Coordinates of C-alpha atoms in Angstrom, one line a residue:
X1 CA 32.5 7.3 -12.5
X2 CA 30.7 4.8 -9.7
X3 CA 31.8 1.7 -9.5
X4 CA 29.1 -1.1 -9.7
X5 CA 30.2 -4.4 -8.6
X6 CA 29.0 -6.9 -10.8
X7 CA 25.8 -9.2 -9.6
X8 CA 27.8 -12.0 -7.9
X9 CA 26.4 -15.1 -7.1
X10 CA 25.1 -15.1 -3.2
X11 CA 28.0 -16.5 -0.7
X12 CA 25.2 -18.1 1.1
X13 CA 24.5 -21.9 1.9
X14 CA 20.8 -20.6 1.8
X15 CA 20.5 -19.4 -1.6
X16 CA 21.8 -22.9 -2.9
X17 CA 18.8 -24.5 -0.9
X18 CA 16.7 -21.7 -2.5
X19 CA 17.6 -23.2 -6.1
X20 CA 17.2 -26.8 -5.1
X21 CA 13.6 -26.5 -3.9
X22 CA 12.4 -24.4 -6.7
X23 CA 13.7 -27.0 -8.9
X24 CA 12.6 -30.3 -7.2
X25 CA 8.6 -31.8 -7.2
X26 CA 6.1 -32.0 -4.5
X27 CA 7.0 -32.8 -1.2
X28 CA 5.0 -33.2 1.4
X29 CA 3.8 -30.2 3.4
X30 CA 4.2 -30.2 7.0
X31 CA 2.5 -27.6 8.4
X32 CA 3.5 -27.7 12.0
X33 CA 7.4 -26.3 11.1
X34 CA 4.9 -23.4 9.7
X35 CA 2.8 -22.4 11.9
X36 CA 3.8 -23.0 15.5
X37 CA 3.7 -19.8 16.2
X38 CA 4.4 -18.4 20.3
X39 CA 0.9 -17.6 21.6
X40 CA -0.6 -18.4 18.3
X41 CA -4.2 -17.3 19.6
X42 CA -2.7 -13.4 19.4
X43 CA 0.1 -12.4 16.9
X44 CA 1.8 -9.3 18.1
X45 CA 2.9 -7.7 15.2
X46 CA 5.1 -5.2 13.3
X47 CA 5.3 -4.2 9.3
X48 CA 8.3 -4.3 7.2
X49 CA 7.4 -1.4 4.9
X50 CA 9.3 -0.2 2.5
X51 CA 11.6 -3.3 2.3
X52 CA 10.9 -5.3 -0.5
X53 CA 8.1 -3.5 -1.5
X54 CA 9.3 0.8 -1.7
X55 CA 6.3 3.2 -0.8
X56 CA 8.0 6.1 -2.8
X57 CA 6.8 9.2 -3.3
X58 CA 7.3 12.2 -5.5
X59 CA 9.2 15.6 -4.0
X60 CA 6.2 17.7 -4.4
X61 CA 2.3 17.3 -4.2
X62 CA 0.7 18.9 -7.7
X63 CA -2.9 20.5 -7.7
X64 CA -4.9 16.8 -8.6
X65 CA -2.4 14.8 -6.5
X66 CA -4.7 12.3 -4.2
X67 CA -4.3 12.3 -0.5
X68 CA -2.2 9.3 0.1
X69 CA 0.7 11.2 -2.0
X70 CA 3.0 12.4 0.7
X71 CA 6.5 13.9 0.0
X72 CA 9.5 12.5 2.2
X73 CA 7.1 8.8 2.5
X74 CA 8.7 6.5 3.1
X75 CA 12.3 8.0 2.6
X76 CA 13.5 11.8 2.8
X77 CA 16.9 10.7 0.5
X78 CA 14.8 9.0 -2.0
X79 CA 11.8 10.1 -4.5
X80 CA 9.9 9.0 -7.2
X81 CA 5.8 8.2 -8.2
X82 CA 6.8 4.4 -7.7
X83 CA 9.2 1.9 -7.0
X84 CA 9.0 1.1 -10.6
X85 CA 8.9 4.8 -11.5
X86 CA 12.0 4.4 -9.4
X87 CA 13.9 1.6 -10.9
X88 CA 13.1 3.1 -14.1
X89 CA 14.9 6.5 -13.5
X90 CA 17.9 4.7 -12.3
X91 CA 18.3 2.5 -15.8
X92 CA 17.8 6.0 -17.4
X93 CA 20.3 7.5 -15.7
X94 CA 22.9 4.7 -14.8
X95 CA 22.0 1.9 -16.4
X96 CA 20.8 -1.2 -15.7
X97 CA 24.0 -2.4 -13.4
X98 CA 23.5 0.3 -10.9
X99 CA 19.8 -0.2 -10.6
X100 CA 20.2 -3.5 -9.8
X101 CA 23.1 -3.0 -6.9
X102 CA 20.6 0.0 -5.8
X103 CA 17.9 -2.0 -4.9
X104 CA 20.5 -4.9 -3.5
X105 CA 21.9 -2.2 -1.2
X106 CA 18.6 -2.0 -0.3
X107 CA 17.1 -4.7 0.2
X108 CA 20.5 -6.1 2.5
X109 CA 21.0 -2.4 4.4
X110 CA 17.7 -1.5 5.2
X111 CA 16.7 -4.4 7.9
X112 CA 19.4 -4.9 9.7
X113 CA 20.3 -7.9 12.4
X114 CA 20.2 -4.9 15.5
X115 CA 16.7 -4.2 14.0
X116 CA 15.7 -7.6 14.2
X117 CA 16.6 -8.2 17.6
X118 CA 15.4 -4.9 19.0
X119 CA 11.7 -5.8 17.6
X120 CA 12.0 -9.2 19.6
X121 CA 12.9 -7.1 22.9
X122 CA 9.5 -5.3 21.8
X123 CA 7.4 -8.1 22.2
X124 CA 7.1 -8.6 18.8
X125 CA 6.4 -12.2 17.3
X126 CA 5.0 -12.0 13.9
X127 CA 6.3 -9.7 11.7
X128 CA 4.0 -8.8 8.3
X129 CA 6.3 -8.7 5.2
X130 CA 4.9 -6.9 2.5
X131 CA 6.1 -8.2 -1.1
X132 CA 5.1 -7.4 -4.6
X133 CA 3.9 -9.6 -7.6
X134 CA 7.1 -9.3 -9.1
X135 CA 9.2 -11.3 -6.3
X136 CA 8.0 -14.1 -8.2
X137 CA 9.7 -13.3 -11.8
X138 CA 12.8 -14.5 -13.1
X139 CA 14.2 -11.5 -15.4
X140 CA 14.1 -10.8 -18.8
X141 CA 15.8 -14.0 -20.8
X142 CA 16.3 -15.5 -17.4
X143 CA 14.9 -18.9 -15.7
X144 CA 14.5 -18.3 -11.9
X145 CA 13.2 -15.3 -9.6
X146 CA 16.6 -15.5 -7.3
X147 CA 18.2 -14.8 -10.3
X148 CA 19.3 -10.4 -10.2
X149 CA 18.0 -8.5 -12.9
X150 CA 15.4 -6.7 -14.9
X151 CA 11.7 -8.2 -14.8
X152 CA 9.3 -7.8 -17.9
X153 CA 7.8 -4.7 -16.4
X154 CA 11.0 -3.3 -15.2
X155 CA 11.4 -4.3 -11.4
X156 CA 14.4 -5.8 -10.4
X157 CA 14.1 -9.5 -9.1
X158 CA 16.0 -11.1 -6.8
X159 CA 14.0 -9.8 -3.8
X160 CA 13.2 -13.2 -3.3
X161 CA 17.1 -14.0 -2.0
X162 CA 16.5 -11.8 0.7
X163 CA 12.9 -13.0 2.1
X164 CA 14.1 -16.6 2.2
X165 CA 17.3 -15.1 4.4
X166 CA 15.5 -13.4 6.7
X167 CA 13.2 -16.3 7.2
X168 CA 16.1 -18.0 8.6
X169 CA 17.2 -14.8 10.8
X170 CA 13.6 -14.9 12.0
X171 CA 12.9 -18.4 13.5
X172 CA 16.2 -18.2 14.9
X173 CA 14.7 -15.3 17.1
X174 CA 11.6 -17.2 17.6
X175 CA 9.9 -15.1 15.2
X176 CA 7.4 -16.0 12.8
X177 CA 6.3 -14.0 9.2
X178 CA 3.0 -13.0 7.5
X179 CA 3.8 -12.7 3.8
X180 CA 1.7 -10.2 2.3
X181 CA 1.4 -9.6 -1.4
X182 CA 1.1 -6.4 -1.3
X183 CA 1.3 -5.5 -4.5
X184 CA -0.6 -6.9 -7.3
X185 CA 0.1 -5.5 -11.4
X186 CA -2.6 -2.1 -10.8
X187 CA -2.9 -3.2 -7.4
X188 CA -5.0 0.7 -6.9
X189 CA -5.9 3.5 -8.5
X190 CA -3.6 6.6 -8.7
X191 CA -1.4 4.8 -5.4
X192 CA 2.1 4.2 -4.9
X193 CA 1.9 0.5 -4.1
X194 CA 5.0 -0.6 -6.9
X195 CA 3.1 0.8 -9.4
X196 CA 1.5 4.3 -9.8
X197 CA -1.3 3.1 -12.1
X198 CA -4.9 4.8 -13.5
X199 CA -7.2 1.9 -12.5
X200 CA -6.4 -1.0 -10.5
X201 CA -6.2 -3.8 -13.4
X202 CA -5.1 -6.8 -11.1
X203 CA -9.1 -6.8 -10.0
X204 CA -10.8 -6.0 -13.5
X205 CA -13.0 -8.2 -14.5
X206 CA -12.0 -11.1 -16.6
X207 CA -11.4 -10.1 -20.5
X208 CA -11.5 -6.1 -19.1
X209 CA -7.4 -6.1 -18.5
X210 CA -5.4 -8.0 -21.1
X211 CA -1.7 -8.1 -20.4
X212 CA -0.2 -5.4 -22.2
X213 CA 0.7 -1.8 -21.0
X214 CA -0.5 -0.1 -18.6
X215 CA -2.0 3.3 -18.1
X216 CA 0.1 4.9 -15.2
X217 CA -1.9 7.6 -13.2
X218 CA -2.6 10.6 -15.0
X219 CA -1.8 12.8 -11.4
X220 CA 1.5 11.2 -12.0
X221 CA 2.0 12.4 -15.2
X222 CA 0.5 9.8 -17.4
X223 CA 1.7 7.7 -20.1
X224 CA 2.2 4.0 -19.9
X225 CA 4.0 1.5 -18.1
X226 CA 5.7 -0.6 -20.9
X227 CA 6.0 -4.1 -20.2
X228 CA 7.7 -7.5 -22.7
X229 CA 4.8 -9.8 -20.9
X230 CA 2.9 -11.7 -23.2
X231 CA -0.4 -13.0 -23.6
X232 CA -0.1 -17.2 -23.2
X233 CA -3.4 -18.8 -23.0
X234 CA -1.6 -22.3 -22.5
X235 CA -0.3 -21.1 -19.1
X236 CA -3.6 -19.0 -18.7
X237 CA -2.0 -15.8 -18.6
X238 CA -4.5 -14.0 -20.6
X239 CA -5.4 -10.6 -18.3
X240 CA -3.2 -8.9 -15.2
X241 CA -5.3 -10.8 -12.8
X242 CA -3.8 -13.9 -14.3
X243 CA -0.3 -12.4 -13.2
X244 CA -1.1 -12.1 -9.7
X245 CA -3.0 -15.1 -9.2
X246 CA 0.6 -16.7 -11.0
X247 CA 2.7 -15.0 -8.4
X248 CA 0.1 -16.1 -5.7
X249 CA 0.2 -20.0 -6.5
X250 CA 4.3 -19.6 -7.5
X251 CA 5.0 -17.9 -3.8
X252 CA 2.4 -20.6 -2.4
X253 CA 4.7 -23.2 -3.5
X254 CA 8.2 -22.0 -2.6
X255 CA 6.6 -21.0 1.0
X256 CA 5.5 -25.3 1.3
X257 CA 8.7 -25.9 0.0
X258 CA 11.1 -23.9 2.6
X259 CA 13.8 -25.5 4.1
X260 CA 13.2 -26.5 7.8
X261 CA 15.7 -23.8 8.9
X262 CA 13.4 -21.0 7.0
X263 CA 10.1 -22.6 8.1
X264 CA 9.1 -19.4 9.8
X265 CA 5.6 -18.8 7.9
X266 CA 2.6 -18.1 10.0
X267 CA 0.2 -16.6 7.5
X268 CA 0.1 -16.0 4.1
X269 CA -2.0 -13.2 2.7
X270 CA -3.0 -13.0 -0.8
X271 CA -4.1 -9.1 -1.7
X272 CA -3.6 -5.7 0.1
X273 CA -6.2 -2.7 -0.1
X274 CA -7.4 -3.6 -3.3
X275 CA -8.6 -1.5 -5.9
X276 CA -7.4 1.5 -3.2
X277 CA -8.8 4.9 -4.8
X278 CA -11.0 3.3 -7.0
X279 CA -14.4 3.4 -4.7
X280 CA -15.8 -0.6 -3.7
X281 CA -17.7 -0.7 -7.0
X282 CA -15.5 -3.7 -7.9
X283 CA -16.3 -6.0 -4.9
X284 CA -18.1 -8.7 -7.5
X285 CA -14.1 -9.0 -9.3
X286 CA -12.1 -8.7 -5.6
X287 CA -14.2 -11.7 -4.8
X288 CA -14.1 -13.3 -8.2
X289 CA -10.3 -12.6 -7.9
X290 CA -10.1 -14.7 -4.1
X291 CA -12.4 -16.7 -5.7
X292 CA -9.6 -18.1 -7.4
X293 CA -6.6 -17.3 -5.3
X294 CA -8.3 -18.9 -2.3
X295 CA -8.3 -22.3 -5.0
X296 CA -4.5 -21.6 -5.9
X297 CA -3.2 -20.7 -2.6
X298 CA -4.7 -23.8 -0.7
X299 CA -3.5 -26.1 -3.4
X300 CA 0.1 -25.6 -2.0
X301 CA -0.8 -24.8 1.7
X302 CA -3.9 -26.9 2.9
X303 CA -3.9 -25.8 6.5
X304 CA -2.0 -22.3 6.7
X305 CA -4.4 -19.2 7.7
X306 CA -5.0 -17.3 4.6
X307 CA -5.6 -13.5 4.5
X308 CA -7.7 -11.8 2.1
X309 CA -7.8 -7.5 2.4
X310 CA -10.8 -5.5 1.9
X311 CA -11.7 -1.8 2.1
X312 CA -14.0 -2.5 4.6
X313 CA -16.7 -5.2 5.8
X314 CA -19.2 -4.4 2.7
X315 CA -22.4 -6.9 2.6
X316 CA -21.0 -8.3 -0.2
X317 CA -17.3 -9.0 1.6
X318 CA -19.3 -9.7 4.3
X319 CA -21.1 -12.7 2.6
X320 CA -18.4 -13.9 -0.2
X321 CA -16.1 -14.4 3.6
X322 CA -18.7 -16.6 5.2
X323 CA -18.6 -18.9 2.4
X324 CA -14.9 -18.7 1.7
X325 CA -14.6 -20.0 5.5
X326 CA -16.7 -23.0 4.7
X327 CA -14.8 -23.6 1.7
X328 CA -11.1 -23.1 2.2
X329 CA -10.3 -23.4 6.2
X330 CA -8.7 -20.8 8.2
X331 CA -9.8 -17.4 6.5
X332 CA -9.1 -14.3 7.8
X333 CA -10.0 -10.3 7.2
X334 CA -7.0 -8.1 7.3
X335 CA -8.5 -4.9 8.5
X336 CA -6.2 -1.2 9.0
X337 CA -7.5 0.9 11.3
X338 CA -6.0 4.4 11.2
X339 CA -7.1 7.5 13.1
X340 CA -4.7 9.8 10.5
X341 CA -7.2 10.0 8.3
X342 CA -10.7 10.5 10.2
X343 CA -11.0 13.9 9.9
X344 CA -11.0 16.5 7.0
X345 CA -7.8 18.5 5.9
X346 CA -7.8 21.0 7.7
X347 CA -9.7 20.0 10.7
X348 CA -7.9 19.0 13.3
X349 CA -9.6 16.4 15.5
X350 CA -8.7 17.6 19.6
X351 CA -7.3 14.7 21.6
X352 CA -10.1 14.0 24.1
X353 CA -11.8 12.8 20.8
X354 CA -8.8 11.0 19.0
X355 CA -8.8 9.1 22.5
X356 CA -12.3 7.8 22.6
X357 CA -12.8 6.6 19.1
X358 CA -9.5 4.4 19.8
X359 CA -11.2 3.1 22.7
X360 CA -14.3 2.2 20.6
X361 CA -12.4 1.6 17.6
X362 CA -14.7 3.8 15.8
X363 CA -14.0 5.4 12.3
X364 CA -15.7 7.7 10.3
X365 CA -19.3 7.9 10.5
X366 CA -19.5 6.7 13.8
X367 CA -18.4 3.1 12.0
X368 CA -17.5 0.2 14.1
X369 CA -15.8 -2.1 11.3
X370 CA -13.9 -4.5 13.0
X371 CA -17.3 -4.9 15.7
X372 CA -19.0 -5.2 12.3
X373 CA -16.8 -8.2 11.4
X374 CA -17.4 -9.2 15.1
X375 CA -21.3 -9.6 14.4
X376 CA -20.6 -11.6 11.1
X377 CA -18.7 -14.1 13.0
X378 CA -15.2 -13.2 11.0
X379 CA -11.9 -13.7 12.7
X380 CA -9.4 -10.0 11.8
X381 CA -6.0 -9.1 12.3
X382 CA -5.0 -5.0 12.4
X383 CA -3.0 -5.2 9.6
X384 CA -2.0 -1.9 9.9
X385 CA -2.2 1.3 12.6
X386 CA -0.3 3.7 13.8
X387 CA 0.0 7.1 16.0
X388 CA 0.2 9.2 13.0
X389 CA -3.4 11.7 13.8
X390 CA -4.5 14.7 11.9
X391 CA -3.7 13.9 8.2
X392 CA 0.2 13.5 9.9
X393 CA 0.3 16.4 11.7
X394 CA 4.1 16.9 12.8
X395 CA 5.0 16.1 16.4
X396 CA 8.3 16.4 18.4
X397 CA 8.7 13.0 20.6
X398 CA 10.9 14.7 22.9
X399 CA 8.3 17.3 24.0
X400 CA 6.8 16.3 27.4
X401 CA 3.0 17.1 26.2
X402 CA 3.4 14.9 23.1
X403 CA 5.1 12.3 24.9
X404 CA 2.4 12.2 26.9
X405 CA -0.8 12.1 24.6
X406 CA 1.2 9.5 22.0
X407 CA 2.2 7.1 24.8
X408 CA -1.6 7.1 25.7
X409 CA -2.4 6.6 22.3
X410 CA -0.3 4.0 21.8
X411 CA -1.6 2.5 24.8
X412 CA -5.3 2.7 24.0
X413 CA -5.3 1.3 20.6
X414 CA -2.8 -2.1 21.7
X415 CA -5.1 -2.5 24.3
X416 CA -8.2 -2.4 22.1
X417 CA -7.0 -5.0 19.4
X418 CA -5.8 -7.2 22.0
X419 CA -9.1 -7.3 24.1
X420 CA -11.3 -7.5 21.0
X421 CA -12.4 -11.2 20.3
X422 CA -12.2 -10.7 16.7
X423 CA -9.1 -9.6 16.5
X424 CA -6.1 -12.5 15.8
X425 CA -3.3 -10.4 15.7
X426 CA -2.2 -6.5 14.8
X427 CA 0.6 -5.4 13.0
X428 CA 2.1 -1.4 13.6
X429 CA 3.2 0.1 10.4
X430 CA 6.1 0.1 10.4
X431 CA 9.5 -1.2 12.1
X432 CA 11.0 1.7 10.6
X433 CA 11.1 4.4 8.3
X434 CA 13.6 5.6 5.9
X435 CA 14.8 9.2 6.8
X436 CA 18.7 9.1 6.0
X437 CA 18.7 5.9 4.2
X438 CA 20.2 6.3 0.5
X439 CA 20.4 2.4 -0.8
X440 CA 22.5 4.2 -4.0
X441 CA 26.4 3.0 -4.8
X442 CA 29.0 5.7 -5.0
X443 CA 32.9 5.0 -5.4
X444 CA 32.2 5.9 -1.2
X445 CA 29.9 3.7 0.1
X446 CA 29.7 0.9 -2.9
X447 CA 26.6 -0.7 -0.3
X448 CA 24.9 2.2 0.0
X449 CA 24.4 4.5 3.4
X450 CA 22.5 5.4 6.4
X451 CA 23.5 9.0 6.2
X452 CA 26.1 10.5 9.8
X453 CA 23.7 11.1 13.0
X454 CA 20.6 9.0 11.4
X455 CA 19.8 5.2 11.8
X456 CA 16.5 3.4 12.2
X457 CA 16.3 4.8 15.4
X458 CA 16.6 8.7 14.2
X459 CA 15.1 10.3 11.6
X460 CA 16.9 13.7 10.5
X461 CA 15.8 16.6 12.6
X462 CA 12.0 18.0 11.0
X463 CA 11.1 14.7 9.1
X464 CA 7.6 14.6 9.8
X465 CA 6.9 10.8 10.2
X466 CA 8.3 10.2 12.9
X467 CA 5.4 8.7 14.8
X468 CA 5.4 6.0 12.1
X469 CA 8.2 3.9 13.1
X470 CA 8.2 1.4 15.9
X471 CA 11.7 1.6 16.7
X472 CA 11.2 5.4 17.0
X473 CA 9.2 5.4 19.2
X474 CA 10.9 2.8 21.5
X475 CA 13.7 4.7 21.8
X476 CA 11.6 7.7 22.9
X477 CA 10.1 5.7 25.2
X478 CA 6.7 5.4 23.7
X479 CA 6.5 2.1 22.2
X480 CA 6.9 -0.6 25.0
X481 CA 6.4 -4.3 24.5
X482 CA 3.4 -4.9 22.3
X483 CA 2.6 -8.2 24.4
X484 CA 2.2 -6.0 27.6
X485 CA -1.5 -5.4 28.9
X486 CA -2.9 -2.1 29.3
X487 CA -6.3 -2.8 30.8
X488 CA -8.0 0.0 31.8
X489 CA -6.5 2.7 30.1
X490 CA -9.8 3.7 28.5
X491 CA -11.6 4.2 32.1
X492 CA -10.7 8.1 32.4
X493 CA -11.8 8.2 28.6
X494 CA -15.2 6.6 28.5
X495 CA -16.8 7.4 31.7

């Protein structure tokens, strides 16, 4: 039988200091040890996907599955319709133990020191850390979110050891975070995001999503996430967009509360992609959802630039940000801009074309979004791009013609962001990607494994994501420093 060590208590100064500050009152906030960023007027930037938040997805697409289901994302050793989809299969099969030291395998093996270091040689700065609602429970019959073990909807906690230590790791390398909640209860519709759910809940309309079970996607077989949550009208947790606005205010708080070697915070963002398959009828409940995260958040961070996600620059986005910037400070639009997508399946867009909407920054439609939040006078960040093209068409780095065409690519669109006076920062999704990584404990490897002639540098041979991982494509020779100027690439395009 595997051997599962017990949950030990952290061997780590830092934890300790994690306990004392959730435990002790108000302090006063000093935002300078938060946001002295290097060249804070651009953050050049890099995701860490797949880390505390898993984007896991099934073996096999089914005849309704929706586009952003892709087998082998983010790992090729893993599957499942969700993280908690996940989580739960593990319990079923293992029990609750193994789950546990699964997802602390994880969560310690998958970013590693080398990978740390080797994003600073790249340029990077800011690094966007995507986290889920959950980091912010303690367990079932526990007291405190460092605490290991089982949350009301089945997540394991803890996660929120492991962003406080690499905090630390980071401002020791003089690099500074953007925590993004990534994942809110329903964040989507029918989207692997933590959840796999039916309708994006965290975003309903007050009274329209009472805490209680949740309707998982039916694409992903339907059913119900259970959950132990209760209604409590004295702590105003009455719907599901009461639980993220409590995780929003609770991770406000321990981030104004971080001990000055952890004081590594640049941004803090409160939503990402919401209601994601679900169409922008909901933008009246996005904004009456900021509406009140903007309140929450600022209570515990009055100067820190906050980041609120939408689907794109609608008039009512549009309008519900110009106000938010007069009301709360230092707003700002995370905005993804990704070419993968711009053309049907099927279609394959030719290069000469993939080039020169880069250069514009043009989307579908002949939409300029981020020149649209340009015109409304709204400061973005790229929170997200890539070189994937073609609905991830599969390319070979080592081949000379791809090489060629990606490092152009890669070129073009760095060069866009930074030369765009909207723009604040951009983030490539994503450091890495999980090809060969198996976080699970055997009697073997009790921590989990990178599986023989893989690491974060090299994905097995045919996994076809290649051309999402940063340190990839660094070692291909692609992805050069993301602080390095490429004026006038876009000359032989656009003339």
């Amino acid at each position: 039988p595997v051997k599962v060590a017990a949950a030990a208590a952290m061997a780590c100064v830092f934890v300790s200091a994690l306990a004392i500050i959730l435990s002790v009152g108000p302090r006063t906030y000093h935002p300078l040890g938060l946001v002295s960023v290097p060249n804070a007027s651009y953050w050049h930037g890099v995701s860490l996907g797949g880390w505390l938040v898993m984007e896991i997805n099934p073996t096999q697409r089914g005849p309704d599955s929706p586009l952003d289901l892709r087998p082998q994302w983010m790992y090729d050793q893993l599957s499942a319709t969700s993280e908690l989809d996940f989580v739960g299969d593990l319990r079923r099969q293992h029990g609750d133990a193994y789950a546990i030291q699964t997802m602390r395998n994880h969560w310690d093996g998958y970013i590693t020191d080398g990978q740390l270091d080797a994003a600073k040689a790249l340029g990077i700065d800011t690094m966007r850390i995507p986290v889920g609602y959950w980091i912010m429970d303690a367990p079932v019959d526990g007291t405190s979110p460092i605490e290991y073990g089982i949350s009301p909807e089945g997540f394991v906690t803890g996660g929120l050891n492991h962003l406080g230590t690499i905090l630390v790791k980071l401002k020791e390398r003089g690099i500074y975070a953007l925590i993004d909640i990534h994942a809110h209860p329903c964040n989507s519709a029918c989207v692997s995001d933590g959840l796999n759910c039916a309708l994006p809940m965290a975003f309903a309309p007050l009274g329209f999503a009472p805490i209680g079970d949740m309707p998982r996607c039916a694409a992903a077989g339907g059913g119900v996430y259970k959950t132990t949550r209760k209604i409590d009208p004295a702590a105003q947790l009455n719907n599901w967009g009461d639980v993220g606005i409590n995780a929003i205010s609770k991770l406000g708080e321990w981030i104004s509360k971080l001990p000055v070697e952890a004081q590594a915070v640049a941004a803090f963002q409160l939503a990402n992609e919401p209601v994601l398959g679900a169409g922008d009828v909901m933008d009246s409940a996005i904004n009456a959802f900021y509406r009140r995260a903007l309140e929450y958040a600022r209570a515990h961070l009055p100067t820190m630039p906050l980041l609120l996600s939408y689907m794109g620059p609608t008039p009512a986005a549009l309008i519900f940000l110009d106000q938010a910037k007069k009301d709360w400070g230092d707003v700002i639009t995370d905005h993804h801009y990704y070419l993968n997508w711009q053309s049907p399946k099927g279609v394959t867009m030719p290069w000469p074309e993939i080039y020169r909407r880069a250069c514009l920054g043009e989307a579908e439609g002949a939409v300029h979004n981020i020149d649209v939040y340009k015109n409304a006078k709204q400061n973005v960040i790229i929170g997200e791009w890539s070189l994937a093209v073609n609905n991830d068409e599969v390319m070979k780095l080592s081949d000379p013609d791809t090489f060629q065409k990606l490092t152009k690519l890669y070129q073009i669109q760095m060069q866009y962001f930074m030369a765009h006076p909207a723009v604040r920062g951009s983030f490539f999704w994503t450091l890495r990607m999980g090809s060969g990584w198996d976080p699970r404990p055997t009697d073997e490897h009790p921590n989990g494994r990178q599986l023989d002639g893989t690491s974060a540098w090299r994905s097995l041979d045919g996994y076809p994501f290649v051309v999402w991982s940063l340190l990839e494509l660094a070692k291909a020779g692609i992805a050069t420093p993301l602080n390095k100027s490429h004026a006038g690439v876009c000359e032989d395009v656009l003339m």
